[in-house]
Tab-separated table of C-alpha atoms in Angstrom:
chain	number	residue	atom	x	y	z
A	926	MET	CA	13.655	-23.605	35.815
A	927	PRO	CA	16.270	-22.865	33.121
A	928	ALA	CA	15.349	-23.762	29.556
A	929	THR	CA	17.027	-26.987	28.472
A	930	PRO	CA	17.532	-28.348	24.938
A	931	GLY	CA	15.762	-31.668	24.561
A	932	THR	CA	13.311	-30.842	27.351
A	933	THR	CA	11.992	-27.312	26.896
A	934	ARG	CA	9.179	-27.026	24.347
A	935	ILE	CA	9.054	-23.818	22.343
A	936	GLY	CA	6.171	-22.328	20.393
A	937	PHE	CA	7.446	-20.031	17.629
A	938	VAL	CA	5.181	-17.504	15.898
A	939	GLY	CA	6.493	-15.700	12.811
A	940	LEU	CA	8.809	-17.358	10.288
A	941	GLY	CA	9.931	-14.395	8.203
A	942	ILE	CA	13.366	-13.384	6.943
A	943	MET	CA	14.576	-13.273	10.550
A	944	GLY	CA	12.248	-15.731	12.268
A	945	ALA	CA	12.863	-18.759	10.051
A	946	PRO	CA	16.651	-18.930	10.560
A	947	MET	CA	16.203	-18.182	14.266
A	948	ALA	CA	13.810	-21.136	14.509
A	949	LEU	CA	16.254	-23.342	12.614
A	950	ASN	CA	19.022	-22.467	15.063
A	951	LEU	CA	16.780	-23.396	17.992
A	952	ILE	CA	16.035	-26.768	16.395
A	953	GLU	CA	19.735	-27.318	15.721
A	954	ALA	CA	20.436	-26.555	19.394
A	955	GLY	CA	18.077	-29.376	20.377
A	956	PHE	CA	14.885	-27.530	21.271
A	957	SER	CA	11.484	-28.925	20.299
A	958	LEU	CA	9.510	-26.389	18.226
A	959	LYS	CA	5.860	-25.978	17.308
A	960	VAL	CA	5.648	-23.201	14.717
A	961	TYR	CA	3.045	-20.888	13.207
A	962	ASN	CA	3.246	-18.461	10.313
A	963	ARG	CA	0.228	-16.673	8.855
A	964	THR	CA	1.353	-17.363	5.268
A	965	ASP	CA	2.708	-20.599	3.854
A	966	ARG	CA	6.074	-19.815	2.291
A	967	PRO	CA	9.046	-22.032	1.350
A	968	ARG	CA	10.959	-21.045	4.490
A	969	VAL	CA	8.079	-22.375	6.606
A	970	GLN	CA	8.444	-25.781	4.987
A	971	GLU	CA	12.199	-25.575	5.560
A	972	VAL	CA	11.575	-25.275	9.303
A	973	ILE	CA	9.079	-28.158	9.200
A	974	ASP	CA	11.557	-30.312	7.278
A	975	ALA	CA	14.187	-29.559	9.942
A	976	GLY	CA	11.904	-30.978	12.641
A	977	GLY	CA	9.437	-28.241	13.532
A	978	GLU	CA	5.794	-29.150	14.105
A	979	ARG	CA	3.253	-27.046	12.215
A	980	ALA	CA	0.534	-25.229	14.208
A	981	ALA	CA	-2.652	-23.776	12.704
A	982	THR	CA	-2.854	-20.760	15.048
A	983	PRO	CA	-0.686	-18.909	17.577
A	984	ALA	CA	-2.831	-20.474	20.298
A	985	GLU	CA	-2.001	-23.942	19.003
A	986	ALA	CA	1.703	-23.072	18.892
A	987	ALA	CA	1.498	-21.956	22.528
A	988	SER	CA	-0.469	-24.984	23.715
A	989	GLY	CA	1.811	-27.253	25.729
A	990	SER	CA	4.825	-24.992	25.205
A	991	ASP	CA	7.115	-23.854	28.009
A	992	VAL	CA	8.371	-20.822	26.081
A	993	ILE	CA	6.558	-18.950	23.314
A	994	ILE	CA	8.547	-16.735	20.942
A	995	THR	CA	6.879	-14.156	18.715
A	996	ASN	CA	8.672	-12.455	15.841
A	997	VAL	CA	6.213	-10.541	13.675
A	998	THR	CA	6.137	-7.249	11.818
A	999	ASP	CA	4.553	-4.483	13.872
A	1000	THR	CA	2.889	-3.531	17.147
A	1001	PRO	CA	-0.687	-4.444	16.075
A	1002	ASP	CA	0.564	-7.835	14.852
A	1003	VAL	CA	2.131	-8.603	18.236
A	1004	VAL	CA	-1.032	-7.547	20.054
A	1005	ASP	CA	-3.052	-9.818	17.762
A	1006	VAL	CA	-0.891	-12.953	18.014
A	1007	ILE	CA	-0.529	-12.666	21.796
A	1008	LEU	CA	-3.788	-11.152	23.048
A	1009	GLY	CA	-6.172	-11.605	20.114
A	1010	GLU	CA	-8.617	-14.320	19.158
A	1011	ASN	CA	-6.639	-17.554	18.740
A	1012	GLY	CA	-3.704	-15.745	20.339
A	1013	VAL	CA	-0.994	-17.093	22.606
A	1014	LEU	CA	-2.744	-16.053	25.820
A	1015	GLN	CA	-5.691	-18.327	25.018
A	1016	THR	CA	-3.631	-21.447	25.754
A	1017	ALA	CA	-0.431	-20.340	27.522
A	1018	ARG	CA	-0.123	-22.069	30.885
A	1019	GLU	CA	0.603	-20.258	34.116
A	1020	GLY	CA	4.354	-20.016	34.602
A	1021	THR	CA	5.232	-20.063	30.911
A	1022	THR	CA	7.297	-17.303	29.318
A	1023	VAL	CA	6.417	-15.259	26.246
A	1024	ILE	CA	9.461	-13.772	24.502
A	1025	ASP	CA	8.589	-11.116	21.954
A	1026	MET	CA	11.508	-10.657	19.571
A	1027	SER	CA	9.685	-8.250	17.259
A	1028	THR	CA	10.487	-4.538	17.193
A	1029	ILE	CA	7.469	-2.661	18.547
A	1030	SER	CA	6.334	0.174	20.805
A	1031	PRO	CA	7.916	0.142	24.293
A	1032	ARG	CA	4.684	1.543	25.729
A	1033	ILE	CA	2.502	-1.175	24.189
A	1034	THR	CA	5.065	-3.778	25.250
A	1035	ARG	CA	4.484	-2.818	28.876
A	1036	ASP	CA	0.716	-3.121	28.345
A	1037	ILE	CA	1.109	-6.606	26.857
A	1038	ALA	CA	3.368	-7.658	29.734
A	1039	ALA	CA	0.767	-6.466	32.251
A	1040	ALA	CA	-1.975	-8.470	30.506
A	1041	LEU	CA	0.185	-11.598	30.498
A	1042	ASN	CA	1.242	-11.140	34.121
A	1043	GLU	CA	-2.415	-11.016	35.177
A	1044	LYS	CA	-2.716	-14.590	33.878
A	1045	GLY	CA	0.512	-15.716	35.548
A	1046	VAL	CA	2.498	-15.670	32.298
A	1047	HIS	CA	5.940	-14.032	32.207
A	1048	MET	CA	7.116	-11.777	29.400
A	1049	LEU	CA	10.459	-10.688	28.020
A	1050	ASP	CA	10.764	-8.141	25.234
A	1051	ALA	CA	13.857	-9.138	23.289
A	1052	PRO	CA	14.257	-7.366	19.945
A	1053	VAL	CA	17.309	-8.215	17.897
A	1054	SER	CA	19.926	-6.601	15.688
A	1055	GLY	CA	22.268	-8.166	13.170
A	1056	GLY	CA	20.097	-8.617	10.104
A	1057	ASP	CA	19.464	-11.766	8.134
A	1058	VAL	CA	23.139	-12.743	8.275
A	1059	GLY	CA	23.146	-12.591	12.071
A	1060	ALA	CA	19.928	-14.610	12.197
A	1061	GLN	CA	21.382	-17.290	9.920
A	1062	GLN	CA	24.701	-17.498	11.752
A	1063	GLY	CA	23.207	-17.358	15.249
A	1064	THR	CA	25.162	-14.214	16.088
A	1065	LEU	CA	22.347	-11.748	16.758
A	1066	SER	CA	22.571	-9.006	19.352
A	1067	ILE	CA	19.596	-9.426	21.680
A	1068	MET	CA	18.335	-6.598	23.900
A	1069	VAL	CA	16.115	-7.829	26.705
A	1070	GLY	CA	13.594	-6.244	29.030
A	1071	GLY	CA	11.932	-8.162	31.874
A	1072	GLU	CA	12.551	-9.759	35.259
A	1073	GLN	CA	16.105	-10.922	35.978
A	1074	SER	CA	15.037	-14.432	37.020
A	1075	VAL	CA	12.972	-14.920	33.857
A	1076	PHE	CA	15.894	-13.688	31.763
A	1077	ASP	CA	18.276	-16.080	33.536
A	1078	ASP	CA	15.975	-19.047	32.881
A	1079	SER	CA	15.619	-18.046	29.216
A	1080	LEU	CA	19.323	-17.514	28.545
A	1081	PRO	CA	19.883	-20.932	26.879
A	1082	VAL	CA	17.150	-20.039	24.381
A	1083	PHE	CA	18.800	-16.721	23.576
A	1084	GLU	CA	22.229	-18.340	23.296
A	1085	ALA	CA	20.947	-20.578	20.497
A	1086	MET	CA	20.158	-17.475	18.424
A	1087	GLY	CA	22.638	-14.794	19.440
A	1088	LYS	CA	26.014	-13.887	20.892
A	1089	ASN	CA	25.676	-10.398	22.384
A	1090	ILE	CA	22.836	-10.863	24.874
A	1091	ASN	CA	22.047	-8.174	27.422
A	1092	ARG	CA	19.240	-7.624	29.905
A	1093	ILE	CA	18.747	-3.866	30.116
A	1094	GLY	CA	15.951	-3.518	32.672
A	1095	GLY	CA	12.239	-4.157	33.131
A	1096	ASN	CA	9.620	-4.730	30.449
A	1097	GLY	CA	9.930	-2.183	27.654
A	1098	ALA	CA	13.650	-1.629	28.228
A	1099	GLY	CA	14.557	-4.039	25.441
A	1100	GLN	CA	12.350	-2.190	22.971
A	1101	THR	CA	13.693	1.203	24.028
A	1102	THR	CA	17.240	-0.107	23.576
A	1103	LYS	CA	16.306	-1.329	20.089
A	1104	ALA	CA	15.085	2.207	19.358
A	1105	CYS	CA	18.520	3.477	20.405
A	1106	ASN	CA	20.088	0.868	18.128
A	1107	GLN	CA	17.980	2.012	15.188
A	1108	ILE	CA	19.039	5.610	15.746
A	1109	ALA	CA	22.701	4.626	15.494
A	1110	VAL	CA	22.140	2.322	12.508
A	1111	SER	CA	19.967	4.668	10.443
A	1112	VAL	CA	22.126	7.751	10.935
A	1113	ALA	CA	25.258	5.704	10.140
A	1114	ASN	CA	23.533	4.465	6.979
A	1115	LEU	CA	22.808	8.068	6.033
A	1116	ALA	CA	26.451	9.017	6.586
A	1117	MET	CA	27.671	6.079	4.501
A	1118	ALA	CA	25.342	6.983	1.634
A	1119	GLU	CA	26.572	10.574	1.661
A	1120	ALA	CA	30.223	9.476	1.693
A	1121	LEU	CA	29.772	7.062	-1.212
A	1122	MET	CA	27.744	9.591	-3.167
A	1123	LEU	CA	30.371	12.316	-2.807
A	1124	ALA	CA	32.975	9.850	-4.064
A	1125	ALA	CA	30.833	8.946	-7.075
A	1126	ALA	CA	29.919	12.553	-7.858
A	1127	SER	CA	33.625	13.437	-7.715
A	1128	ASP	CA	34.390	10.682	-10.272
A	1129	LEU	CA	36.462	8.656	-7.819
A	1130	ASP	CA	36.674	4.854	-7.830
A	1131	VAL	CA	34.010	4.236	-5.184
A	1132	GLY	CA	35.320	0.743	-4.424
A	1133	LYS	CA	38.760	2.113	-3.628
A	1134	VAL	CA	37.219	4.811	-1.443
A	1135	VAL	CA	35.328	2.163	0.546
A	1136	ASP	CA	38.544	0.156	0.980
A	1137	ALA	CA	40.428	3.261	2.084
A	1138	ILE	CA	37.973	4.467	4.707
A	1139	SER	CA	36.991	1.030	6.039
A	1140	GLY	CA	40.288	0.670	7.887
A	1141	GLY	CA	40.100	3.875	9.897
A	1142	ALA	CA	37.737	5.767	12.142
A	1143	ALA	CA	34.974	5.566	9.507
A	1144	ALA	CA	34.795	1.769	9.837
A	1145	SER	CA	31.278	0.578	10.653
A	1146	TRP	CA	28.889	-2.353	10.330
A	1147	ASN	CA	27.064	-0.492	7.563
A	1148	LEU	CA	30.234	0.136	5.576
A	1149	THR	CA	31.469	-3.443	5.969
A	1150	ASN	CA	28.175	-5.216	5.283
A	1151	LEU	CA	26.118	-2.854	3.138
A	1152	GLY	CA	28.859	-0.932	1.339
A	1153	PRO	CA	29.899	-3.906	-0.854
A	1154	ARG	CA	26.256	-4.590	-1.716
A	1155	ILE	CA	25.816	-1.019	-2.928
A	1156	LEU	CA	28.974	-1.289	-5.034
A	1157	LYS	CA	27.570	-4.415	-6.737
A	1158	GLY	CA	24.084	-2.937	-7.160
A	1159	ASP	CA	22.719	-5.624	-4.824
A	1160	PHE	CA	19.632	-4.290	-3.083
A	1161	ALA	CA	18.169	-7.614	-1.950
A	1162	PRO	CA	16.799	-7.167	1.557
A	1163	GLY	CA	18.511	-8.232	4.698
A	1164	PHE	CA	16.231	-5.691	6.352
A	1165	MET	CA	13.589	-4.004	4.207
A	1166	VAL	CA	13.224	-0.246	3.817
A	1167	ARG	CA	9.557	-0.419	4.826
A	1168	LEU	CA	10.478	-2.179	8.066
A	1169	GLN	CA	13.192	0.374	8.762
A	1170	GLN	CA	10.580	3.081	8.270
A	1171	LYS	CA	8.307	1.324	10.734
A	1172	ASP	CA	11.137	1.246	13.252
A	1173	LEU	CA	12.008	4.911	12.741
A	1174	LYS	CA	8.392	5.860	13.364
A	1175	LEU	CA	8.618	3.953	16.660
A	1176	VAL	CA	11.833	5.815	17.492
A	1177	LEU	CA	10.197	9.179	16.843
A	1178	GLU	CA	7.145	8.181	18.914
A	1179	ALA	CA	9.386	7.134	21.814
A	1180	ALA	CA	11.294	10.414	21.524
A	1181	ASN	CA	8.030	12.339	21.528
A	1182	ASP	CA	6.966	10.528	24.714
A	1183	VAL	CA	9.986	12.014	26.502
A	1184	LYS	CA	9.874	15.360	24.617
A	1185	LEU	CA	13.193	14.769	22.846
A	1186	ALA	CA	14.228	16.161	19.451
A	1187	LEU	CA	16.091	13.689	17.205
A	1188	PRO	CA	16.893	15.596	13.994
A	1189	GLY	CA	19.267	12.948	12.623
A	1190	VAL	CA	16.581	10.260	12.750
A	1191	SER	CA	14.033	12.662	11.277
A	1192	LEU	CA	16.347	13.288	8.322
A	1193	ALA	CA	16.973	9.569	7.781
A	1194	HIS	CA	13.215	8.970	7.888
A	1195	GLN	CA	12.660	11.652	5.230
A	1196	PHE	CA	15.314	10.209	2.923
A	1197	PHE	CA	13.822	6.729	3.280
A	1198	ASN	CA	10.509	8.340	2.263
A	1199	ILE	CA	12.211	9.264	-1.012
A	1200	VAL	CA	13.382	5.671	-1.440
A	1201	GLU	CA	9.831	4.428	-0.895
A	1202	ARG	CA	8.570	6.948	-3.472
A	1203	LEU	CA	11.052	5.397	-5.901
A	1204	GLY	CA	9.260	2.065	-5.451
A	1205	CYS	CA	11.989	0.442	-3.378
A	1206	ALA	CA	10.143	-0.192	-0.090
A	1207	ASP	CA	10.848	-3.938	-0.231
A	1208	GLU	CA	14.547	-3.524	-0.976
A	1209	GLY	CA	17.264	-3.597	1.671
A	1210	THR	CA	18.151	-0.507	3.662
A	1211	GLN	CA	21.270	-0.078	1.525
A	1212	ALA	CA	18.805	1.306	-1.061
A	1213	LEU	CA	19.016	4.582	0.873
A	1214	ILE	CA	21.815	5.452	-1.575
A	1215	LYS	CA	19.184	5.720	-4.332
A	1216	ALA	CA	17.772	8.905	-2.784
A	1217	TYR	CA	21.185	10.478	-3.338
A	1218	GLU	CA	21.724	8.921	-6.760
A	1219	VAL	CA	18.539	10.556	-8.038
A	1220	GLN	CA	19.864	13.919	-6.876
A	1221	ALA	CA	23.327	13.401	-8.375
A	1222	GLY	CA	22.190	11.810	-11.613
A	1223	LYS	CA	24.697	8.970	-11.289
A	1224	GLU	CA	25.140	5.709	-9.409
A	1225	ALA	CA	27.636	4.851	-6.676
A	1226	ARG	CA	29.010	1.575	-8.036
A	1227	ALA	CA	32.421	-0.062	-8.218
């Protein structure tokens, strides 16, 4: 049965930078939410104030829910909140759907789906792209793996959070597609940093360079959204460096599984290592420029 605002009950686990605005958009769309977050932060209270019901555990969030969404940091976290003690599987009813919107291992995703299926619970892996702005505006790109019928029934839920929604294939396909996304994003970020750094090192007006190249073939999401932040020295996270590093490790693991060399991703991963060494792991991925600024001895600012 298709999910319906006002009728479908959703359990939501993980109210971080991405999860909290996604939950708020679901509430605004008319869905009833029971939410869990392992730490009590202001954004959790914001979701409660908007109408969400607080749960003490993932199992409590899942109890009585028709759909359970998880959006947590890493593969072990997803395993824990779904399959662990006090996890979703403890109380999820037969016929319910678990939608994991975290970014994790495709291989482990298939294992989790198999464990859920044994109990009669459906699973969709549905990682997202679009950053904190996309989460706030409800314009995320959502890449989905799982059965077509389960995807069709869940589409109204996805439409409350995103605009570009695609089912790619079976379980794990969503996570593999997110890996492909992270390849394109990270290597584009590397290219942007190099372009801005050459401009700065050549004593050009970096702001004018960004304006000049943004209207041609060099135009990109990174240049449009992260370029201006770099110019202002704004390194507040939309997506943290340490989370990007986690994702790139997953990309390299997936590539290793199919015996594929990805030198561009490897290079991006190494440069983000430099950024982490500079103490910037909790800054946004635009902080990649700092690895180049250290080398050049000057900053790329407007």
